[in-house]
Short mmCIF file of C-alpha atoms in Angstrom, two decimals:
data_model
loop_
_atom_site.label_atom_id
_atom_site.label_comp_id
_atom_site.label_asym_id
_atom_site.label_seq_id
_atom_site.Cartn_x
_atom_site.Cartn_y
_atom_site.Cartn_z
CA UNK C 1 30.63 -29.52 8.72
CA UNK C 2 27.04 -29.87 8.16
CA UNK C 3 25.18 -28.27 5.55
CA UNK C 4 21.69 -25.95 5.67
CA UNK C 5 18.43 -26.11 3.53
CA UNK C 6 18.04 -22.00 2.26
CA UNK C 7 14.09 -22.62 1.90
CA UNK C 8 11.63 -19.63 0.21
CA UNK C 9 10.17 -18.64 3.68
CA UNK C 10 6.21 -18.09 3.87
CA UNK C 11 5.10 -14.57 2.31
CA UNK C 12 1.90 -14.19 3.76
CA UNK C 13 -1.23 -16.33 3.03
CA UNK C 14 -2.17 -15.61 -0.25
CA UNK C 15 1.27 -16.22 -1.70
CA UNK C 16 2.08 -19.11 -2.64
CA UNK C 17 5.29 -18.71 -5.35
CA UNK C 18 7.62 -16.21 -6.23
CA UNK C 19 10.04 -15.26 -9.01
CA UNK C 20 14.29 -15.15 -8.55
CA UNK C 21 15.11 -11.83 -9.80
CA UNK C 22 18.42 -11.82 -8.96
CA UNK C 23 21.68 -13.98 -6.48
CA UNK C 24 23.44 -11.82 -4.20
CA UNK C 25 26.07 -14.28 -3.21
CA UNK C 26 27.72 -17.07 -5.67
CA UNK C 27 28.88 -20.15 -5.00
CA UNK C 28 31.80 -20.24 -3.04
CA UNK C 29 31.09 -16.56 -1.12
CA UNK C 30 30.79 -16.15 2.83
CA UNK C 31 27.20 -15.80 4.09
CA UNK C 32 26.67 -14.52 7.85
CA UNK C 33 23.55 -14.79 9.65
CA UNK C 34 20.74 -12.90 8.37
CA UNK C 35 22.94 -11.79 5.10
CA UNK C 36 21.00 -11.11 2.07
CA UNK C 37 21.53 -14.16 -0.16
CA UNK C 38 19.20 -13.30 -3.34
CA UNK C 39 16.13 -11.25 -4.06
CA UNK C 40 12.90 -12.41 -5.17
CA UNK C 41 9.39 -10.81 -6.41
CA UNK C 42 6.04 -11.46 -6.28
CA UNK C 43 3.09 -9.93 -8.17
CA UNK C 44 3.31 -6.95 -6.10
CA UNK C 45 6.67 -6.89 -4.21
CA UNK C 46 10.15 -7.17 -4.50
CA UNK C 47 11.99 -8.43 -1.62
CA UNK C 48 15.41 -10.33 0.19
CA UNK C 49 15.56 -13.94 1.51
CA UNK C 50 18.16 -13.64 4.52
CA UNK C 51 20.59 -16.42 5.03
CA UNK C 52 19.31 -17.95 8.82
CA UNK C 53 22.66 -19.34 9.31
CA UNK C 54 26.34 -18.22 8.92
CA UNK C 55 28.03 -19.98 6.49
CA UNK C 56 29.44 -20.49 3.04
CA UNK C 57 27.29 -20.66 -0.13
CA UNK C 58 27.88 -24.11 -1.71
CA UNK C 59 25.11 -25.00 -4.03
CA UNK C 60 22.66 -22.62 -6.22
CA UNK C 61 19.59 -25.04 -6.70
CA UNK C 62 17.41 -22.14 -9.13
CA UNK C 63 18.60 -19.53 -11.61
CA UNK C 64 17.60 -15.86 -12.44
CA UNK C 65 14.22 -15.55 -13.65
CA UNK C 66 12.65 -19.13 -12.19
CA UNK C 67 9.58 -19.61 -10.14
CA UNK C 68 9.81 -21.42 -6.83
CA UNK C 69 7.23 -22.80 -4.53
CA UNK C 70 6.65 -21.45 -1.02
CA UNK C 71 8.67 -23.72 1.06
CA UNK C 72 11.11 -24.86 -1.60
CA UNK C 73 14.99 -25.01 -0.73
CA UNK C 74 16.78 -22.41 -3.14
CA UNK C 75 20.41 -23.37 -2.31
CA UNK C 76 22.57 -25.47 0.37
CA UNK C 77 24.69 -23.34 2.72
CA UNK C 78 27.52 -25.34 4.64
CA UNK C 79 27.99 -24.46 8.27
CA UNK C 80 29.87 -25.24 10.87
CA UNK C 81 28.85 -27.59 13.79
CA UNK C 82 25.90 -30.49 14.08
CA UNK C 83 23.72 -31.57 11.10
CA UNK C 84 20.58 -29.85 10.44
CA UNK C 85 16.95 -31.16 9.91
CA UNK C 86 16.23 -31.91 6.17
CA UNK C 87 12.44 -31.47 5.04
CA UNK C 88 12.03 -34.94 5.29
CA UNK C 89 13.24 -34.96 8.94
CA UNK C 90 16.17 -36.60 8.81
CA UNK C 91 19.50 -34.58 8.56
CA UNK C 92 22.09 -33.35 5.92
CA UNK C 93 24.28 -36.47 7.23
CA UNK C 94 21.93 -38.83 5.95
CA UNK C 95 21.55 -36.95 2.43
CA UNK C 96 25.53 -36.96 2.08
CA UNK C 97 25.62 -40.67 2.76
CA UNK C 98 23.65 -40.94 -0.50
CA UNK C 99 24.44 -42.04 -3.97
CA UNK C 100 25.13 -39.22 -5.89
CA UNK C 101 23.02 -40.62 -8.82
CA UNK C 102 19.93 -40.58 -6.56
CA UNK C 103 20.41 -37.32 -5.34
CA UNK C 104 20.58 -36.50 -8.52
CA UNK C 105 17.03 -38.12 -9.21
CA UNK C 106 15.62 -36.43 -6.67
CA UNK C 107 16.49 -33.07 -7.70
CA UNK C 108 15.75 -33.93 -11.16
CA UNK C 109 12.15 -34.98 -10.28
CA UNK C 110 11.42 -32.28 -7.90
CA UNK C 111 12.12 -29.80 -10.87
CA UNK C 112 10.04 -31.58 -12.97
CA UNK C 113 6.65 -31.46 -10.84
CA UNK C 114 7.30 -27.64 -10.80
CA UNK C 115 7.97 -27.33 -14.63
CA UNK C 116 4.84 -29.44 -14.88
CA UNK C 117 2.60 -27.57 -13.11
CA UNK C 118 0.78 -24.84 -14.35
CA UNK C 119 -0.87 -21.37 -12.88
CA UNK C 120 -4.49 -21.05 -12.46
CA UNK C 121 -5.95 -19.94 -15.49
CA UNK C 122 -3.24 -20.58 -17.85
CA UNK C 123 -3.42 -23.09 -20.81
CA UNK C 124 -0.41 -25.15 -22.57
CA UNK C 125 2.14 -27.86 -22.09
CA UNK C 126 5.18 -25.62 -20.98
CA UNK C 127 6.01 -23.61 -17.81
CA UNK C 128 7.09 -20.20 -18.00
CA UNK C 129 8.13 -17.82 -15.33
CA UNK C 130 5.98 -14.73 -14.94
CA UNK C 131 8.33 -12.86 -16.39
CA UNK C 132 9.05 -14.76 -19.30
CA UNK C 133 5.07 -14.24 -19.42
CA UNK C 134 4.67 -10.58 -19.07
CA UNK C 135 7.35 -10.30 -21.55
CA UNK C 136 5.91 -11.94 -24.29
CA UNK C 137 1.93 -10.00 -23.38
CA UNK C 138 3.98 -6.96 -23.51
CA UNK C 139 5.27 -7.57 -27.05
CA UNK C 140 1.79 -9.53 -27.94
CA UNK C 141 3.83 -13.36 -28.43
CA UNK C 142 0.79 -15.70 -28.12
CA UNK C 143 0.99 -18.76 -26.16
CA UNK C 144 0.92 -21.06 -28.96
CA UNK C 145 4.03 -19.12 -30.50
CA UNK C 146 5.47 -18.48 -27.20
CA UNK C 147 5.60 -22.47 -26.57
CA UNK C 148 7.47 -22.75 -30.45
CA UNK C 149 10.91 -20.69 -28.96
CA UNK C 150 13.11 -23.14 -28.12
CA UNK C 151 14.60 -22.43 -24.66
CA UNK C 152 18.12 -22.97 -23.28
CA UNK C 153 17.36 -23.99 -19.87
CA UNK C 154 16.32 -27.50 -17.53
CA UNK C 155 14.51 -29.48 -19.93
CA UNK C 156 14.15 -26.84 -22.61
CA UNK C 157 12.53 -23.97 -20.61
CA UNK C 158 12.63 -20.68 -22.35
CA UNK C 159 14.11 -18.03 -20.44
CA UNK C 160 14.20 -14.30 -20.37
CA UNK C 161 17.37 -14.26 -22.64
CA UNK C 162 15.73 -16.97 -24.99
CA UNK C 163 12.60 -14.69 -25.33
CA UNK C 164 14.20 -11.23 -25.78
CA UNK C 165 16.84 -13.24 -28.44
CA UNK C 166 13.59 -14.62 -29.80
CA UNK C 167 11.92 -10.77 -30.16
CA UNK C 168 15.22 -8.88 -31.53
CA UNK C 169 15.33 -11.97 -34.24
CA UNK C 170 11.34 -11.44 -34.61
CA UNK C 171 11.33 -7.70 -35.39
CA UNK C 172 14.12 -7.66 -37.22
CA UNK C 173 12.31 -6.39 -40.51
CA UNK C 174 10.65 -3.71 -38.28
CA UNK C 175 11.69 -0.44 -39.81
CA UNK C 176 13.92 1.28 -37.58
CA UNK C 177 12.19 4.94 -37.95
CA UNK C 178 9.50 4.23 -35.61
CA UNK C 179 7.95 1.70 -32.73
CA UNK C 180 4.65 0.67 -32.85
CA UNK C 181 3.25 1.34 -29.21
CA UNK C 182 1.78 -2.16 -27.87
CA UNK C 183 -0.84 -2.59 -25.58
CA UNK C 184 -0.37 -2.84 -22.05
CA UNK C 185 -0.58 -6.43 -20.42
CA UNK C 186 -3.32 -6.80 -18.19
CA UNK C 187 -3.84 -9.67 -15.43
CA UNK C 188 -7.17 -10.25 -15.99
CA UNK C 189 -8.40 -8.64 -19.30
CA UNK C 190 -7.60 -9.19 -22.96
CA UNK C 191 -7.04 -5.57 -24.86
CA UNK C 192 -7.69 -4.94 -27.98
CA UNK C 193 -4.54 -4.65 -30.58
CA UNK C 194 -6.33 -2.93 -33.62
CA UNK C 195 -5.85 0.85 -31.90
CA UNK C 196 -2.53 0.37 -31.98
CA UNK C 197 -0.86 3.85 -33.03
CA UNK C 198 2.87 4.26 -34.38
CA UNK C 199 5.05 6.04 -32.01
CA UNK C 200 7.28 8.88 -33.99
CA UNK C 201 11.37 8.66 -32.93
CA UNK C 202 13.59 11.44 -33.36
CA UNK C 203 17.17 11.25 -33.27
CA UNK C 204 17.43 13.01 -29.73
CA UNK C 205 14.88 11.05 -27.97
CA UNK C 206 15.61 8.50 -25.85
CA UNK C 207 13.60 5.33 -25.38
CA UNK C 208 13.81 3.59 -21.61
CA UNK C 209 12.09 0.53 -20.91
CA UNK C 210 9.30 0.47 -18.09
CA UNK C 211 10.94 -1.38 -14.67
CA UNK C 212 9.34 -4.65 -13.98
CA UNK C 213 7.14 -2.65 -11.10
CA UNK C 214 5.82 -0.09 -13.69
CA UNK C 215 4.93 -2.68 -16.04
CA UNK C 216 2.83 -4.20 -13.29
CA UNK C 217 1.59 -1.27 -11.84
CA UNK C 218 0.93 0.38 -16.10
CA UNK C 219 -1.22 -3.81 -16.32
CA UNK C 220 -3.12 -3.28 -13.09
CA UNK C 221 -4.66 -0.06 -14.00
CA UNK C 222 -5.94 -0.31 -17.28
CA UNK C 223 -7.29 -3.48 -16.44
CA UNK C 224 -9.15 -1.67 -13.88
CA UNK C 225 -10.69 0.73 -16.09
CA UNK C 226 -11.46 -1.83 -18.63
CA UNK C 227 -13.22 -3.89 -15.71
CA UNK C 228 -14.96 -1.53 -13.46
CA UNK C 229 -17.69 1.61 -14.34
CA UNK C 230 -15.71 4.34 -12.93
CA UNK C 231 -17.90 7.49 -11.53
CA UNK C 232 -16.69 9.96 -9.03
CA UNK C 233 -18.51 11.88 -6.17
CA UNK C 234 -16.51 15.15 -4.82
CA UNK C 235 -17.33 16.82 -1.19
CA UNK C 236 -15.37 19.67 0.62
CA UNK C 237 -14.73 19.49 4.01
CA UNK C 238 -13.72 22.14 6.81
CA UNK C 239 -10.80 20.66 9.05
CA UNK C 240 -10.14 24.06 10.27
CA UNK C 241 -10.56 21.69 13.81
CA UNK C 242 -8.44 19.15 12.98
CA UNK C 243 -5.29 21.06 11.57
CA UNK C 244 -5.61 22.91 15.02
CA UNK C 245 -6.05 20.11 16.88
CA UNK C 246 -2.79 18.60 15.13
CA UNK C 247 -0.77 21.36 15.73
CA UNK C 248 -1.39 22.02 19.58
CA UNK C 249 -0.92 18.31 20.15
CA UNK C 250 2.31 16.73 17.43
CA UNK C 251 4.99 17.73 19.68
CA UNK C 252 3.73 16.25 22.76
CA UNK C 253 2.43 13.67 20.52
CA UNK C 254 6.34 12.14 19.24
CA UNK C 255 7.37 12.85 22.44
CA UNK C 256 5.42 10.19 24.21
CA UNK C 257 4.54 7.70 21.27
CA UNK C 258 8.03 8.85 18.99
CA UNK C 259 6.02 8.57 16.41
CA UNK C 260 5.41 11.76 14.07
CA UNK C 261 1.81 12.93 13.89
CA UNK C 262 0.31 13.50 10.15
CA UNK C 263 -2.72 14.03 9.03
CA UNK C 264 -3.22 10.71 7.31
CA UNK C 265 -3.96 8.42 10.34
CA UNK C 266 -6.86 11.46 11.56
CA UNK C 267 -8.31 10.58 8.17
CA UNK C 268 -7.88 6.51 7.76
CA UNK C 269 -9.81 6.75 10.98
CA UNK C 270 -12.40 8.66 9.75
CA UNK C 271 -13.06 5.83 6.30
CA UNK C 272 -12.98 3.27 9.18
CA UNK C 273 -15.57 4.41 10.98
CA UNK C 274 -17.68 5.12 7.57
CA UNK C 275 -16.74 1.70 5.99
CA UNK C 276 -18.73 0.30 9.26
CA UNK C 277 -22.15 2.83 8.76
CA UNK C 278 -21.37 1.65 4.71
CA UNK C 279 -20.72 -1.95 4.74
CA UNK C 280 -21.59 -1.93 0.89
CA UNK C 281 -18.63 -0.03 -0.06
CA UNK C 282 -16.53 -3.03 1.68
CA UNK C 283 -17.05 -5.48 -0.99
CA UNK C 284 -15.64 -7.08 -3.54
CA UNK C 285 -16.76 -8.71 -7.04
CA UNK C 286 -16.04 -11.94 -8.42
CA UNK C 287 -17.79 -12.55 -11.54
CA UNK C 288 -21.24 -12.15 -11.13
CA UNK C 289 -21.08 -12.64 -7.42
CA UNK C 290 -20.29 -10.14 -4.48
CA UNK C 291 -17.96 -10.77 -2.17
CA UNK C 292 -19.33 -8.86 1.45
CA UNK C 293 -16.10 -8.52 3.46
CA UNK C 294 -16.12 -9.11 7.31
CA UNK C 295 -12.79 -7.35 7.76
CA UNK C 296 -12.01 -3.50 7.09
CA UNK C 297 -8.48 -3.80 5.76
CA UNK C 298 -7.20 0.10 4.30
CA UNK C 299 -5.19 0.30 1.69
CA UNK C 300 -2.59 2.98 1.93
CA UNK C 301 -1.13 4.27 -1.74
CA UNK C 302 2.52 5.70 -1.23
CA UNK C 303 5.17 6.88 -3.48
CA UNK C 304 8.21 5.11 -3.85
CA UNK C 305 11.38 7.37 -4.51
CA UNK C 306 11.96 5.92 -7.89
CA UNK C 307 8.18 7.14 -8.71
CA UNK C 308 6.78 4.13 -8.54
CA UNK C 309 3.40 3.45 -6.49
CA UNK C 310 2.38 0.63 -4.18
CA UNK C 311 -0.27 -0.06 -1.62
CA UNK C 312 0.45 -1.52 2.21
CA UNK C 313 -2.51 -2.16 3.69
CA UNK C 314 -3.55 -1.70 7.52
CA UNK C 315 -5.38 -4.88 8.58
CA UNK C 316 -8.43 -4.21 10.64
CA UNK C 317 -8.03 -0.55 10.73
CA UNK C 318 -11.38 0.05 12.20
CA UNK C 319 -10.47 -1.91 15.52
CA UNK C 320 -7.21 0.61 15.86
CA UNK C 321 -7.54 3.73 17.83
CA UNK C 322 -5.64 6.96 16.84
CA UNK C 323 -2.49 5.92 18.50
CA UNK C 324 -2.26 2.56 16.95
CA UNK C 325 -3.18 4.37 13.32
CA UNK C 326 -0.55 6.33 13.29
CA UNK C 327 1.96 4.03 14.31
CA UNK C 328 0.57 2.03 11.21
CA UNK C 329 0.38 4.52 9.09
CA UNK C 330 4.19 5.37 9.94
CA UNK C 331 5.52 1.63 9.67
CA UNK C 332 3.98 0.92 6.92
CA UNK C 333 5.14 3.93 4.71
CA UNK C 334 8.58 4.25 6.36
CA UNK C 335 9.22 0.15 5.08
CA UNK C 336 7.85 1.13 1.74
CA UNK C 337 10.30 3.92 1.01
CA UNK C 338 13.25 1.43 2.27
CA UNK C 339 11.80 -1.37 -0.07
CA UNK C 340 11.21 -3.43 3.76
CA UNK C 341 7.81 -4.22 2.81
CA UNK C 342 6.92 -7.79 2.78
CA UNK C 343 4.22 -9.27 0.33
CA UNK C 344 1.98 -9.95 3.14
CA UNK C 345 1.78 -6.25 3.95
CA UNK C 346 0.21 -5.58 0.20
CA UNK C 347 -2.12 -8.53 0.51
CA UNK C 348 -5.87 -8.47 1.58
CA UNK C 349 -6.95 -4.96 1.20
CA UNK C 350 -10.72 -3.97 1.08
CA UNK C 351 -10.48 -0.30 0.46
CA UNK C 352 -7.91 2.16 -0.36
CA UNK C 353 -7.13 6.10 0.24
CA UNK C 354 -4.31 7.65 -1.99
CA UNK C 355 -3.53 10.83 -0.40
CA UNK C 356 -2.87 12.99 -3.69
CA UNK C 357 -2.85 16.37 -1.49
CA UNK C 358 1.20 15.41 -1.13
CA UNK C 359 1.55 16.45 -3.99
CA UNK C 360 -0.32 19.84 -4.03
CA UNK C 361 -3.22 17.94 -5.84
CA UNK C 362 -6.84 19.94 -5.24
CA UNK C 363 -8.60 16.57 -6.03
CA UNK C 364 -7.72 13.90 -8.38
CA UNK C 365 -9.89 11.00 -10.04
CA UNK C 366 -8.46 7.59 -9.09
CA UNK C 367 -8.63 4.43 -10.40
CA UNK C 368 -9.85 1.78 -8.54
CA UNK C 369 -7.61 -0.79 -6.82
CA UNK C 370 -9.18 -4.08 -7.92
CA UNK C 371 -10.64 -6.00 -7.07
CA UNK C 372 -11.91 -3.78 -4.80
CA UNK C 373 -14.84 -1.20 -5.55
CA UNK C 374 -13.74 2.01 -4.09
CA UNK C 375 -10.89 4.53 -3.60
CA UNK C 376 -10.87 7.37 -1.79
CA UNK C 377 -8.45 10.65 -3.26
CA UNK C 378 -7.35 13.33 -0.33
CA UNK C 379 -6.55 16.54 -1.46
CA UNK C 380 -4.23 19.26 -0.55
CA UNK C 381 -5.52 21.56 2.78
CA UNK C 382 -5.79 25.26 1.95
CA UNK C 383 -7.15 28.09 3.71
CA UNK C 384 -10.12 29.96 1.93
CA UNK C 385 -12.32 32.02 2.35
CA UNK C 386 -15.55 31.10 3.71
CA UNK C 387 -18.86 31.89 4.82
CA UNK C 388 -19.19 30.90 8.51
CA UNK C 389 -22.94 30.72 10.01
CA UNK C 390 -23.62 31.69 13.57
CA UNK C 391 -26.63 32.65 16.25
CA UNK C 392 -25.58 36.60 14.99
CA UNK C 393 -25.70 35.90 11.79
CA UNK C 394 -23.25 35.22 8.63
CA UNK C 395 -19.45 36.47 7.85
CA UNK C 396 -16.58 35.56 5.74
CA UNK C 397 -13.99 33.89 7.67
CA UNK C 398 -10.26 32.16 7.14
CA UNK C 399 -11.03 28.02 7.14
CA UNK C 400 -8.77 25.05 6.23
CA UNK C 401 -10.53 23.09 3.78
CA UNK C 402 -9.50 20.06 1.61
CA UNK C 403 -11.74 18.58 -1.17
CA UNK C 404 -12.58 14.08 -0.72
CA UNK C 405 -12.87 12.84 -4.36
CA UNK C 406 -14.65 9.26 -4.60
CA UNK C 407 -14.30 7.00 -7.45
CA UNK C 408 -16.30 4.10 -7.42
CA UNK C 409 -17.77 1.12 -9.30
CA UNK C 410 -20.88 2.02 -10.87
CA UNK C 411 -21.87 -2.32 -11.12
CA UNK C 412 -22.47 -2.32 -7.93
CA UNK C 413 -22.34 1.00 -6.38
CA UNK C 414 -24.67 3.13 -6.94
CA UNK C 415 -24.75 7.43 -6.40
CA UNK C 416 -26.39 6.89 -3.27
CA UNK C 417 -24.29 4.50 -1.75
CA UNK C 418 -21.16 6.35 -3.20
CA UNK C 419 -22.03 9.94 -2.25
CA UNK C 420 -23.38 9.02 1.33
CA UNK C 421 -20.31 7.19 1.84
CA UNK C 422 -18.25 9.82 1.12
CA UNK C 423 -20.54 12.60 2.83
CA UNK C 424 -19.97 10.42 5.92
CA UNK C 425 -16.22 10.74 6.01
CA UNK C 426 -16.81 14.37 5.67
CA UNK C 427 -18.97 14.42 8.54
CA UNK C 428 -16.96 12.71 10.86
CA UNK C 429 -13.76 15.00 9.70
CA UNK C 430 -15.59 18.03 10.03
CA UNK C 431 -17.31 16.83 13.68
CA UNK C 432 -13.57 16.39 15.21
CA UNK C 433 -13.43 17.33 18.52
CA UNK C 434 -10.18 20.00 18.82
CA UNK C 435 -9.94 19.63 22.63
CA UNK C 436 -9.89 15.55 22.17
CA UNK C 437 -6.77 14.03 23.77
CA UNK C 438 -4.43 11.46 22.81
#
């Protein structure tokens, strides 16, 4: 028998830690290879660590709700056969041959160097999960009298249970006719709690707490409006060409590639090629400093099927042609409706398009994806009537037109930047050749 280290594989470059949401296996249960074992979540996505062996589940080294490191074993699976490599290079044999009282140690001191160490930007002496964190923003617990709850886990740490015991004992003397609306919690922002307005309950409503995505996704916007000037610049644009173009060549099109043809890729293409003439609108701000980005990475807002939003991102999208969009375009949203998405896939964007035409949206006004300093809307394709000009002279004609709404961030982009940007995508839409090939 030898036993195997179940580490927290690497998520992507910019993650460094995530959060155990939840064990799919127990001590004791059968694993086989690439089995589920427990799910995990980052800031932006929630996702399965696989089991890389088959085997059986003897040792559960972090509980619901705790934060592990990027590399860090989360439980011992015993296997069959020769004795694997631990961290350290030697091999499970060698750990077995140990005292139990020092592995023990180990363990204990390992634990402690992550309960000591504390996320960028936050003050105090104790650890808590980001959970545990949001939770208390949420129901506006300060650190000073989140660190007074006495918590039931290692060494004291408070845990979900602890805090939400902690907040039913708290608001006990809260009258029970109504529920004072709280602020949203917001990553980077501190909201004001003096606007604060009661919330009326009637007997026959119902009252459903937000899903730990929502809650993120409800924090990430209004911090965005309460950090960025938000102005918008709208444009119509005749793709009478490319909605003929599309339909002559999809079939042929999923045929060869097997890949369905939308009109999303035609468009990411099109902010690609603009993002390049506009290298201004592919920055960032930090502070009082801008970030110039040398990589055009799109964001790509999609629906989830419980409602919820995220944002994949296509890295480099300006060095793919049309074939190689689309296939992104495809793999990217197909993973996000199956929940496949790894965090890496949300990381790094520089620019986003949310394509609110799905929806039967004319044009929408959306809020910026920080900390990024533009977002382009998509609206819904509709034949009107329009006045075509030729060598003859003018007539009214049928035409497929769609509406480009541009919000942008008025501190460092200005009306010019933000409507020629914009007026550029419209120009390369509209100058689509229909008899291009694939």
């Amino acid at each position: 028998m030898a036993k195997f280290e179940l580490k927290l594989p690497k998520m992507g470059e910019s993650v460094a830690e995530a959060t155990v949401t939840n064990w799919l296996k127990k001590v004791g249960d059968t694993i086989e290879m690439d089995e589920a074992v427990l799910e995990i979540a980052t800031d932006k996505v929630d996702s399965e660590v696989p089991s890389e062996v088959s085997g059986t589940l003897v040792e559960i080294l972090f509980n619901t709700d705790d934060v592990v490191q990027v590399g860090q074993t989360l439980a011992i699976i015993e296997t069959e056969g020769g004795s694997p490599l631990t961290p350290q290079g030697g091999t499970t044999a060698d750990v077995e041959n140990q005292p139990a009282q020092q592995i023990e140690n180990q363990v204990s001191e390992i634990i402690d160097i992550v309960s000591q160490a504390s996320p960028s930007g936050t003050e105090g002496l104790k650890f808590f999960s980001p959970l545990v964190k949001n939770i208390a923003k949420e129901e506006g617990i300060s650190l000073a009298e989140l660190e007074s709850i006495s918590g039931s886990g290692k060494d004291g740490r408070v845990n979900k249970e602890d805090l939400l015991n902690y907040i039913k004992n708290r608001g006990s003397q809260t009258s029970a006719q109504s529920i004072v609306a709280q602020p949203v919690a917001t990553p980077n922002s501190q909201l004001p709690t003096s606007n604060s307005q009661p919330v009326s309950v009637n007997g026959g409503d119902e009252i459903v707490e937000m899903d730990r995505m929502r809650k993120l996704i409800s924090g990430y916007m209004v911090a965005s409006v309460q950090t960025s000037a938000h102005v918008q610049s709208f444009i119509e644009v005749d793709v009478t060409n490319i909605v003929k173009w599309r339909d002559r060549v999809k079939n042929t099109f999923e045929k060869r590639e097997g890949e369905k043809l939308t009109f999303t890729p035609i468009f990411m293409e099109a902010v690609a090629k603009a993002l390049k003439d506009f290298p201004g609108m592919n920055i960032s701000v930090d502070g009082d400093f801008i970030i110039k980005r040398k990589n055009i990475n799109l964001g790509m807002a999609a629906a989830l099927p419980n409602g919820n939003l995220i944002v994949p991102v296509i890295k480099n999208a300006d060095q793919l042609n049309l074939v190689g969009m689309a296939k992104a375009v495809n793999d990217l949203g197909n993973r996000a409706k199956a929940g496949k998405l790894k965090p890496d896939d949300t990381q790094g964007g520089t620019y986003t398009v949310t394509n609110v035409g799905t929806f039967g949206s004319v044009f929408g006004t959306p809020i910026i994806n920080q900390p990024q300093v533009g977002i382009l809307a998509l609206g819904a394709i509709r034949k009107v009537p329009a006045v075509i000009e030729t060598p003859e002279g003018d007539f009214i004609g049928i035409r497929q037109k769609m509406f480009l709404s541009h919000s942008y961030d008025h501190r460092v982009v200005d009306g010019a930047l933000g409507g020629s940007f914009v007026k550029r995508v419209a120009e390369y839409l509209e100058a689509f050749d229909p008899n291009r090939e694939v």
